[in-house]
mmCIF file of N, CA and C in Angstrom:
data_model
loop_
_atom_site.group_PDB
_atom_site.id
_atom_site.type_symbol
_atom_site.label_atom_id
_atom_site.label_comp_id
_atom_site.label_asym_id
_atom_site.label_seq_id
_atom_site.Cartn_x
_atom_site.Cartn_y
_atom_site.Cartn_z
ATOM 1 N N GLN B 130 14.094 8.465 10.032
ATOM 2 C CA GLN B 130 12.771 9.074 10.205
ATOM 3 C C GLN B 130 11.707 7.989 10.097
ATOM 4 N N VAL B 131 10.806 7.978 11.072
ATOM 5 C CA VAL B 131 9.714 7.004 11.088
ATOM 6 C C VAL B 131 8.402 7.780 11.073
ATOM 7 N N ASN B 132 7.466 7.317 10.279
ATOM 8 C CA ASN B 132 6.158 7.957 10.164
ATOM 9 C C ASN B 132 5.066 6.934 10.438
ATOM 10 N N LEU B 133 4.123 7.301 11.310
ATOM 11 C CA LEU B 133 2.978 6.432 11.613
ATOM 12 C C LEU B 133 1.721 7.148 11.157
ATOM 13 N N VAL B 134 0.927 6.475 10.344
ATOM 14 C CA VAL B 134 -0.311 7.050 9.825
ATOM 15 C C VAL B 134 -1.482 6.219 10.317
ATOM 16 N N GLU B 135 -2.414 6.893 10.991
ATOM 17 C CA GLU B 135 -3.566 6.225 11.590
ATOM 18 C C GLU B 135 -4.828 6.522 10.785
ATOM 19 N N SER B 136 -5.790 5.636 10.921
ATOM 20 C CA SER B 136 -7.104 5.861 10.329
ATOM 21 C C SER B 136 -8.135 5.062 11.103
ATOM 22 N N GLY B 137 -9.405 5.452 10.954
ATOM 23 C CA GLY B 137 -10.488 4.641 11.471
ATOM 24 C C GLY B 137 -11.239 5.180 12.656
ATOM 25 N N GLY B 138 -10.869 6.327 13.191
ATOM 26 C CA GLY B 138 -11.614 6.866 14.318
ATOM 27 C C GLY B 138 -12.967 7.395 13.888
ATOM 28 N N GLY B 139 -13.746 7.853 14.878
ATOM 29 C CA GLY B 139 -15.045 8.428 14.557
ATOM 30 C C GLY B 139 -15.997 8.373 15.725
ATOM 31 N N LEU B 140 -17.272 8.600 15.387
ATOM 32 C CA LEU B 140 -18.347 8.602 16.381
ATOM 33 C C LEU B 140 -19.122 7.286 16.275
ATOM 34 N N VAL B 141 -19.366 6.662 17.408
ATOM 35 C CA VAL B 141 -20.099 5.398 17.416
ATOM 36 C C VAL B 141 -20.989 5.374 18.651
ATOM 37 N N GLN B 142 -22.113 4.673 18.539
ATOM 38 C CA GLN B 142 -23.015 4.547 19.680
ATOM 39 C C GLN B 142 -22.494 3.512 20.668
ATOM 40 N N PRO B 143 -22.886 3.626 21.923
ATOM 41 C CA PRO B 143 -22.506 2.596 22.903
ATOM 42 C C PRO B 143 -22.932 1.210 22.427
ATOM 43 N N GLY B 144 -22.032 0.261 22.603
ATOM 44 C CA GLY B 144 -22.275 -1.097 22.130
ATOM 45 C C GLY B 144 -21.785 -1.347 20.718
ATOM 46 N N GLY B 145 -21.392 -0.300 20.023
ATOM 47 C CA GLY B 145 -20.939 -0.432 18.646
ATOM 48 C C GLY B 145 -19.486 -0.836 18.540
ATOM 49 N N SER B 146 -19.017 -0.875 17.292
ATOM 50 C CA SER B 146 -17.645 -1.308 17.013
ATOM 51 C C SER B 146 -16.935 -0.311 16.107
ATOM 52 N N LEU B 147 -15.635 -0.261 16.249
ATOM 53 C CA LEU B 147 -14.762 0.506 15.373
ATOM 54 C C LEU B 147 -13.467 -0.261 15.208
ATOM 55 N N ARG B 148 -12.814 -0.027 14.077
ATOM 56 C CA ARG B 148 -11.492 -0.618 13.860
ATOM 57 C C ARG B 148 -10.525 0.488 13.497
ATOM 58 N N LEU B 149 -9.454 0.583 14.260
ATOM 59 C CA LEU B 149 -8.393 1.545 13.993
ATOM 60 C C LEU B 149 -7.246 0.836 13.269
ATOM 61 N N SER B 150 -6.636 1.556 12.343
ATOM 62 C CA SER B 150 -5.504 1.006 11.604
ATOM 63 C C SER B 150 -4.332 1.967 11.655
ATOM 64 N N CYS B 151 -3.140 1.411 11.610
ATOM 65 C CA CYS B 151 -1.922 2.227 11.648
ATOM 66 C C CYS B 151 -0.851 1.546 10.811
ATOM 67 N N ALA B 152 -0.188 2.344 9.988
ATOM 68 C CA ALA B 152 0.906 1.832 9.163
ATOM 69 C C ALA B 152 2.173 2.615 9.450
ATOM 70 N N ALA B 153 3.255 1.896 9.672
ATOM 71 C CA ALA B 153 4.550 2.519 9.930
ATOM 72 C C ALA B 153 5.403 2.466 8.670
ATOM 73 N N SER B 154 6.112 3.555 8.421
ATOM 74 C CA SER B 154 7.008 3.606 7.267
ATOM 75 C C SER B 154 8.240 4.414 7.626
ATOM 76 N N GLY B 155 9.257 4.313 6.763
ATOM 77 C CA GLY B 155 10.478 5.063 6.991
ATOM 78 C C GLY B 155 11.654 4.139 7.235
ATOM 79 N N THR B 156 12.634 4.658 7.955
ATOM 80 C CA THR B 156 13.862 3.908 8.219
ATOM 81 C C THR B 156 13.641 3.022 9.441
ATOM 82 N N ILE B 157 13.170 1.817 9.193
ATOM 83 C CA ILE B 157 12.856 0.875 10.271
ATOM 84 C C ILE B 157 13.774 -0.329 10.153
ATOM 85 N N PHE B 158 14.589 -0.532 11.159
ATOM 86 C CA PHE B 158 15.503 -1.674 11.167
ATOM 87 C C PHE B 158 14.848 -2.889 11.795
ATOM 88 N N ARG B 159 14.220 -2.672 12.944
ATOM 89 C CA ARG B 159 13.542 -3.783 13.626
ATOM 90 C C ARG B 159 12.483 -3.214 14.555
ATOM 91 N N ILE B 160 11.293 -3.796 14.527
ATOM 92 C CA ILE B 160 10.211 -3.377 15.409
ATOM 93 C C ILE B 160 10.148 -4.311 16.606
ATOM 94 N N VAL B 161 10.116 -3.729 17.793
ATOM 95 C CA VAL B 161 9.983 -4.503 19.020
ATOM 96 C C VAL B 161 8.508 -4.768 19.309
ATOM 97 N N ALA B 162 7.699 -3.719 19.216
ATOM 98 C CA ALA B 162 6.271 -3.849 19.489
ATOM 99 C C ALA B 162 5.515 -2.719 18.810
ATOM 100 N N MET B 163 4.265 -2.971 18.526
ATOM 101 C CA MET B 163 3.356 -1.937 18.032
ATOM 102 C C MET B 163 2.052 -2.050 18.789
ATOM 103 N N GLY B 164 1.383 -0.918 18.928
ATOM 104 C CA GLY B 164 0.122 -0.975 19.646
ATOM 105 C C GLY B 164 -0.547 0.367 19.708
ATOM 106 N N TRP B 165 -1.447 0.489 20.686
ATOM 107 C CA TRP B 165 -2.305 1.670 20.812
ATOM 108 C C TRP B 165 -2.342 2.153 22.254
ATOM 109 N N TYR B 166 -2.308 3.473 22.370
ATOM 110 C CA TYR B 166 -2.504 4.154 23.633
ATOM 111 C C TYR B 166 -3.684 5.106 23.445
ATOM 112 N N ARG B 167 -4.202 5.616 24.543
ATOM 113 C CA ARG B 167 -5.266 6.601 24.450
ATOM 114 C C ARG B 167 -5.134 7.639 25.551
ATOM 115 N N GLN B 168 -5.715 8.801 25.258
ATOM 116 C CA GLN B 168 -5.702 9.885 26.232
ATOM 117 C C GLN B 168 -7.045 10.582 26.200
ATOM 118 N N ALA B 169 -7.728 10.535 27.327
ATOM 119 C CA ALA B 169 -9.001 11.240 27.475
ATOM 120 C C ALA B 169 -8.727 12.616 28.066
ATOM 121 N N PRO B 170 -9.643 13.576 27.861
ATOM 122 C CA PRO B 170 -9.427 14.924 28.401
ATOM 123 C C PRO B 170 -9.171 14.898 29.906
ATOM 124 N N GLY B 171 -8.116 15.584 30.315
ATOM 125 C CA GLY B 171 -7.803 15.675 31.729
ATOM 126 C C GLY B 171 -7.157 14.452 32.328
ATOM 127 N N LYS B 172 -6.845 13.469 31.499
ATOM 128 C CA LYS B 172 -6.237 12.238 31.996
ATOM 129 C C LYS B 172 -4.895 11.990 31.316
ATOM 130 N N GLN B 173 -4.112 11.118 31.943
ATOM 131 C CA GLN B 173 -2.824 10.759 31.358
ATOM 132 C C GLN B 173 -3.018 9.749 30.229
ATOM 133 N N ARG B 174 -2.056 9.729 29.334
ATOM 134 C CA ARG B 174 -2.071 8.737 28.275
ATOM 135 C C ARG B 174 -1.875 7.357 28.893
ATOM 136 N N GLU B 175 -2.652 6.388 28.401
ATOM 137 C CA GLU B 175 -2.561 5.037 28.949
ATOM 138 C C GLU B 175 -2.454 4.005 27.835
ATOM 139 N N LEU B 176 -1.780 2.911 28.158
ATOM 140 C CA LEU B 176 -1.662 1.820 27.203
ATOM 141 C C LEU B 176 -3.017 1.134 27.060
ATOM 142 N N VAL B 177 -3.419 0.899 25.820
ATOM 143 C CA VAL B 177 -4.658 0.173 25.549
ATOM 144 C C VAL B 177 -4.340 -1.273 25.170
ATOM 145 N N ALA B 178 -3.499 -1.447 24.172
ATOM 146 C CA ALA B 178 -3.160 -2.801 23.727
ATOM 147 C C ALA B 178 -1.892 -2.750 22.895
ATOM 148 N N THR B 179 -1.008 -3.683 23.128
ATOM 149 C CA THR B 179 0.202 -3.799 22.317
ATOM 150 C C THR B 179 0.450 -5.261 21.979
ATOM 151 N N ARG B 180 1.162 -5.458 20.894
ATOM 152 C CA ARG B 180 1.582 -6.802 20.486
ATOM 153 C C ARG B 180 3.033 -6.720 20.069
ATOM 154 N N ASN B 181 3.866 -7.567 20.691
ATOM 155 C CA ASN B 181 5.273 -7.534 20.318
ATOM 156 C C ASN B 181 5.529 -8.436 19.104
ATOM 157 N N SER B 182 6.732 -8.395 18.627
ATOM 158 C CA SER B 182 7.022 -9.117 17.392
ATOM 159 C C SER B 182 7.031 -10.621 17.578
ATOM 160 N N GLY B 183 7.057 -11.074 18.833
ATOM 161 C CA GLY B 183 6.944 -12.500 19.110
ATOM 162 C C GLY B 183 5.511 -12.962 19.262
ATOM 163 N N GLY B 184 4.573 -12.021 19.206
ATOM 164 C CA GLY B 184 3.157 -12.355 19.309
ATOM 165 C C GLY B 184 2.551 -12.115 20.681
ATOM 166 N N GLY B 185 3.371 -11.762 21.659
ATOM 167 C CA GLY B 185 2.859 -11.500 22.989
ATOM 168 C C GLY B 185 2.032 -10.228 23.021
ATOM 169 N N THR B 186 0.989 -10.218 23.845
ATOM 170 C CA THR B 186 0.097 -9.072 23.919
ATOM 171 C C THR B 186 -0.004 -8.548 25.348
ATOM 172 N N ASN B 187 -0.415 -7.282 25.409
ATOM 173 C CA ASN B 187 -0.642 -6.629 26.694
ATOM 174 C C ASN B 187 -1.870 -5.743 26.525
ATOM 175 N N TYR B 188 -2.864 -5.914 27.401
ATOM 176 C CA TYR B 188 -4.111 -5.154 27.302
ATOM 177 C C TYR B 188 -4.411 -4.415 28.594
ATOM 178 N N LEU B 189 -5.013 -3.248 28.447
ATOM 179 C CA LEU B 189 -5.595 -2.537 29.574
ATOM 180 C C LEU B 189 -6.722 -3.409 30.131
ATOM 181 N N ASP B 190 -6.803 -3.525 31.448
ATOM 182 C CA ASP B 190 -7.796 -4.416 32.044
ATOM 183 C C ASP B 190 -9.208 -4.106 31.576
ATOM 184 N N SER B 191 -9.535 -2.841 31.457
ATOM 185 C CA SER B 191 -10.916 -2.454 31.142
ATOM 186 C C SER B 191 -11.320 -2.778 29.705
ATOM 187 N N VAL B 192 -10.370 -3.141 28.852
ATOM 188 C CA VAL B 192 -10.716 -3.456 27.457
ATOM 189 C C VAL B 192 -10.581 -4.946 27.149
ATOM 190 N N LYS B 193 -10.086 -5.709 28.096
ATOM 191 C CA LYS B 193 -9.925 -7.151 27.864
ATOM 192 C C LYS B 193 -11.262 -7.794 27.528
ATOM 193 N N GLY B 194 -11.265 -8.603 26.478
ATOM 194 C CA GLY B 194 -12.481 -9.253 26.033
ATOM 195 C C GLY B 194 -13.298 -8.411 25.067
ATOM 196 N N ARG B 195 -12.951 -7.156 24.925
ATOM 197 C CA ARG B 195 -13.693 -6.275 23.995
ATOM 198 C C ARG B 195 -12.813 -5.804 22.844
ATOM 199 N N PHE B 196 -11.546 -5.572 23.123
ATOM 200 C CA PHE B 196 -10.609 -5.065 22.108
ATOM 201 C C PHE B 196 -9.615 -6.159 21.736
ATOM 202 N N THR B 197 -9.204 -6.158 20.482
ATOM 203 C CA THR B 197 -8.186 -7.091 20.020
ATOM 204 C C THR B 197 -7.192 -6.347 19.143
ATOM 205 N N VAL B 198 -5.910 -6.572 19.403
ATOM 206 C CA VAL B 198 -4.861 -5.924 18.611
ATOM 207 C C VAL B 198 -4.287 -6.948 17.628
ATOM 208 N N TYR B 199 -4.193 -6.524 16.374
ATOM 209 C CA TYR B 199 -3.661 -7.366 15.312
ATOM 210 C C TYR B 199 -2.429 -6.704 14.713
ATOM 211 N N ARG B 200 -1.447 -7.497 14.371
ATOM 212 C CA ARG B 200 -0.260 -6.960 13.688
ATOM 213 C C ARG B 200 0.036 -7.760 12.439
ATOM 214 N N ASP B 201 0.514 -7.037 11.443
ATOM 215 C CA ASP B 201 1.053 -7.672 10.247
ATOM 216 C C ASP B 201 2.528 -7.297 10.213
ATOM 217 N N ASN B 202 3.373 -8.225 10.629
ATOM 218 C CA ASN B 202 4.804 -7.921 10.736
ATOM 219 C C ASN B 202 5.418 -7.608 9.379
ATOM 220 N N ALA B 203 4.921 -8.238 8.348
ATOM 221 C CA ALA B 203 5.494 -8.020 7.011
ATOM 222 C C ALA B 203 5.169 -6.625 6.479
ATOM 223 N N LYS B 204 4.015 -6.097 6.867
ATOM 224 C CA LYS B 204 3.588 -4.791 6.358
ATOM 225 C C LYS B 204 3.812 -3.664 7.359
ATOM 226 N N ASN B 205 4.299 -3.978 8.545
ATOM 227 C CA ASN B 205 4.498 -2.971 9.601
ATOM 228 C C ASN B 205 3.205 -2.229 9.920
ATOM 229 N N THR B 206 2.146 -2.984 10.094
ATOM 230 C CA THR B 206 0.864 -2.388 10.432
ATOM 231 C C THR B 206 0.337 -2.977 11.747
ATOM 232 N N VAL B 207 -0.528 -2.191 12.383
ATOM 233 C CA VAL B 207 -1.205 -2.657 13.586
ATOM 234 C C VAL B 207 -2.635 -2.138 13.556
ATOM 235 N N ASP B 208 -3.575 -3.007 13.840
ATOM 236 C CA ASP B 208 -4.984 -2.664 13.902
ATOM 237 C C ASP B 208 -5.507 -2.899 15.310
ATOM 238 N N LEU B 209 -6.521 -2.134 15.661
ATOM 239 C CA LEU B 209 -7.207 -2.336 16.923
ATOM 240 C C LEU B 209 -8.695 -2.501 16.640
ATOM 241 N N GLN B 210 -9.202 -3.700 16.862
ATOM 242 C CA GLN B 210 -10.627 -3.959 16.722
ATOM 243 C C GLN B 210 -11.283 -3.709 18.066
ATOM 244 N N MET B 211 -12.224 -2.766 18.083
ATOM 245 C CA MET B 211 -12.882 -2.374 19.323
ATOM 246 C C MET B 211 -14.355 -2.732 19.236
ATOM 247 N N ASN B 212 -14.799 -3.617 20.092
ATOM 248 C CA ASN B 212 -16.194 -4.038 20.147
ATOM 249 C C ASN B 212 -16.814 -3.639 21.480
ATOM 250 N N SER B 213 -18.131 -3.653 21.514
ATOM 251 C CA SER B 213 -18.858 -3.327 22.759
ATOM 252 C C SER B 213 -18.342 -2.038 23.372
ATOM 253 N N LEU B 214 -18.230 -1.024 22.557
ATOM 254 C CA LEU B 214 -17.660 0.240 23.016
ATOM 255 C C LEU B 214 -18.544 0.906 24.058
ATOM 256 N N LYS B 215 -17.874 1.581 24.984
ATOM 257 C CA LYS B 215 -18.539 2.264 26.089
ATOM 258 C C LYS B 215 -18.181 3.742 26.049
ATOM 259 N N PRO B 216 -19.024 4.594 26.628
ATOM 260 C CA PRO B 216 -18.680 6.031 26.656
ATOM 261 C C PRO B 216 -17.312 6.305 27.273
ATOM 262 N N GLU B 217 -16.913 5.496 28.231
ATOM 263 C CA GLU B 217 -15.608 5.718 28.857
ATOM 264 C C GLU B 217 -14.436 5.343 27.958
ATOM 265 N N ASP B 218 -14.703 4.778 26.797
ATOM 266 C CA ASP B 218 -13.648 4.526 25.815
ATOM 267 C C ASP B 218 -13.351 5.773 24.972
ATOM 268 N N THR B 219 -14.144 6.808 25.155
ATOM 269 C CA THR B 219 -13.937 8.042 24.402
ATOM 270 C C THR B 219 -12.575 8.642 24.735
ATOM 271 N N ALA B 220 -11.792 8.883 23.706
ATOM 272 C CA ALA B 220 -10.435 9.408 23.880
ATOM 273 C C ALA B 220 -9.806 9.633 22.511
ATOM 274 N N VAL B 221 -8.650 10.258 22.537
ATOM 275 C CA VAL B 221 -7.802 10.282 21.348
ATOM 276 C C VAL B 221 -6.906 9.048 21.427
ATOM 277 N N TYR B 222 -6.910 8.265 20.374
ATOM 278 C CA TYR B 222 -6.134 7.032 20.328
ATOM 279 C C TYR B 222 -4.872 7.262 19.485
ATOM 280 N N TYR B 223 -3.753 6.846 20.036
ATOM 281 C CA TYR B 223 -2.457 7.043 19.400
ATOM 282 C C TYR B 223 -1.817 5.701 19.069
ATOM 283 N N CYS B 224 -1.371 5.586 17.859
ATOM 284 C CA CYS B 224 -0.580 4.429 17.456
ATOM 285 C C CYS B 224 0.846 4.594 17.980
ATOM 286 N N ASN B 225 1.420 3.506 18.433
ATOM 287 C CA ASN B 225 2.791 3.536 18.947
ATOM 288 C C ASN B 225 3.616 2.424 18.310
ATOM 289 N N MET B 226 4.847 2.753 17.991
ATOM 290 C CA MET B 226 5.813 1.762 17.543
ATOM 291 C C MET B 226 7.083 1.920 18.367
ATOM 292 N N ARG B 227 7.517 0.832 18.979
ATOM 293 C CA ARG B 227 8.817 0.823 19.662
ATOM 294 C C ARG B 227 9.749 0.020 18.768
ATOM 295 N N GLY B 228 10.797 0.672 18.285
ATOM 296 C CA GLY B 228 11.647 -0.034 17.351
ATOM 297 C C GLY B 228 12.995 0.608 17.140
ATOM 298 N N TYR B 229 13.797 -0.078 16.368
ATOM 299 C CA TYR B 229 15.157 0.338 16.055
ATOM 300 C C TYR B 229 15.194 0.910 14.638
ATOM 301 N N THR B 230 15.935 2.031 14.508
ATOM 302 C CA THR B 230 16.194 2.586 13.174
ATOM 303 C C THR B 230 17.588 2.207 12.686
ATOM 304 N N SER B 231 18.387 1.610 13.580
ATOM 305 C CA SER B 231 19.679 1.057 13.217
ATOM 306 C C SER B 231 19.978 -0.044 14.233
ATOM 307 N N VAL B 232 21.174 -0.604 14.207
ATOM 308 C CA VAL B 232 21.505 -1.693 15.122
ATOM 309 C C VAL B 232 21.381 -1.251 16.580
ATOM 310 N N HIS B 233 21.746 -0.022 16.862
ATOM 311 C CA HIS B 233 21.820 0.426 18.261
ATOM 312 C C HIS B 233 20.773 1.466 18.647
ATOM 313 N N ASP B 234 20.134 2.115 17.680
ATOM 314 C CA ASP B 234 19.258 3.255 17.988
ATOM 315 C C ASP B 234 17.800 2.828 18.005
ATOM 316 N N TRP B 235 17.178 2.932 19.183
ATOM 317 C CA TRP B 235 15.754 2.621 19.302
ATOM 318 C C TRP B 235 15.026 3.775 19.972
ATOM 319 N N ASP B 236 13.712 3.803 19.751
ATOM 320 C CA ASP B 236 12.901 4.870 20.339
ATOM 321 C C ASP B 236 11.439 4.479 20.259
ATOM 322 N N ASP B 237 10.597 5.273 20.895
ATOM 323 C CA ASP B 237 9.150 5.167 20.769
ATOM 324 C C ASP B 237 8.685 6.202 19.747
ATOM 325 N N TYR B 238 7.883 5.764 18.811
ATOM 326 C CA TYR B 238 7.352 6.645 17.778
ATOM 327 C C TYR B 238 5.830 6.658 17.893
ATOM 328 N N TRP B 239 5.246 7.837 17.547
ATOM 329 C CA TRP B 239 3.823 8.037 17.760
ATOM 330 C C TRP B 239 3.138 8.551 16.498
ATOM 331 N N GLY B 240 1.889 8.122 16.345
ATOM 332 C CA GLY B 240 1.055 8.697 15.310
ATOM 333 C C GLY B 240 0.474 10.015 15.779
ATOM 334 N N GLN B 241 -0.296 10.643 14.902
ATOM 335 C CA GLN B 241 -0.835 11.966 15.199
ATOM 336 C C GLN B 241 -2.074 11.896 16.092
ATOM 337 N N GLY B 242 -2.643 10.724 16.239
ATOM 338 C CA GLY B 242 -3.827 10.565 17.075
ATOM 339 C C GLY B 242 -5.103 10.583 16.258
ATOM 340 N N THR B 243 -6.060 9.777 16.666
ATOM 341 C CA THR B 243 -7.369 9.753 16.009
ATOM 342 C C THR B 243 -8.446 9.724 17.093
ATOM 343 N N GLN B 244 -9.461 10.561 16.906
ATOM 344 C CA GLN B 244 -10.499 10.706 17.928
ATOM 345 C C GLN B 244 -11.502 9.562 17.824
ATOM 346 N N VAL B 245 -11.804 8.967 18.973
ATOM 347 C CA VAL B 245 -12.882 7.987 19.092
ATOM 348 C C VAL B 245 -13.876 8.541 20.110
ATOM 349 N N THR B 246 -15.113 8.698 19.680
ATOM 350 C CA THR B 246 -16.169 9.210 20.549
ATOM 351 C C THR B 246 -17.292 8.196 20.603
ATOM 352 N N VAL B 247 -17.624 7.767 21.824
ATOM 353 C CA VAL B 247 -18.708 6.806 22.027
ATOM 354 C C VAL B 247 -19.843 7.539 22.730
ATOM 355 N N SER B 248 -20.919 7.746 21.993
ATOM 356 C CA SER B 248 -22.021 8.539 22.527
ATOM 357 C C SER B 248 -23.299 8.220 21.777
ATOM 358 N N SER B 249 -24.411 8.317 22.486
ATOM 359 C CA SER B 249 -25.708 8.125 21.844
ATOM 360 C C SER B 249 -26.284 9.465 21.410
#
């Protein structure tokens, strides 16, 4: 069993900043990658930013230069620093962990989601 707990969402004005945090716990054998996805009303869930255990990153084009994903491999945590926020960043943000719970068993695990609203 893997549990992801998120924090840090909220309401912010355009141009502002927010930091999302996520901690993974439970039966974790090895983490491949951790990161963040988002889903706006009426849209599909999309990858925002991920960082694998080797340090490689992947960002949604529209957030490059504004968002940064940080990982603490020792603590199984991932943060998303969001700067210069825009109204189109409004969505529910989900923490994701891709990892193994044993030598052979891997899966994608999700947090419960945290709302980010960018509005004046």
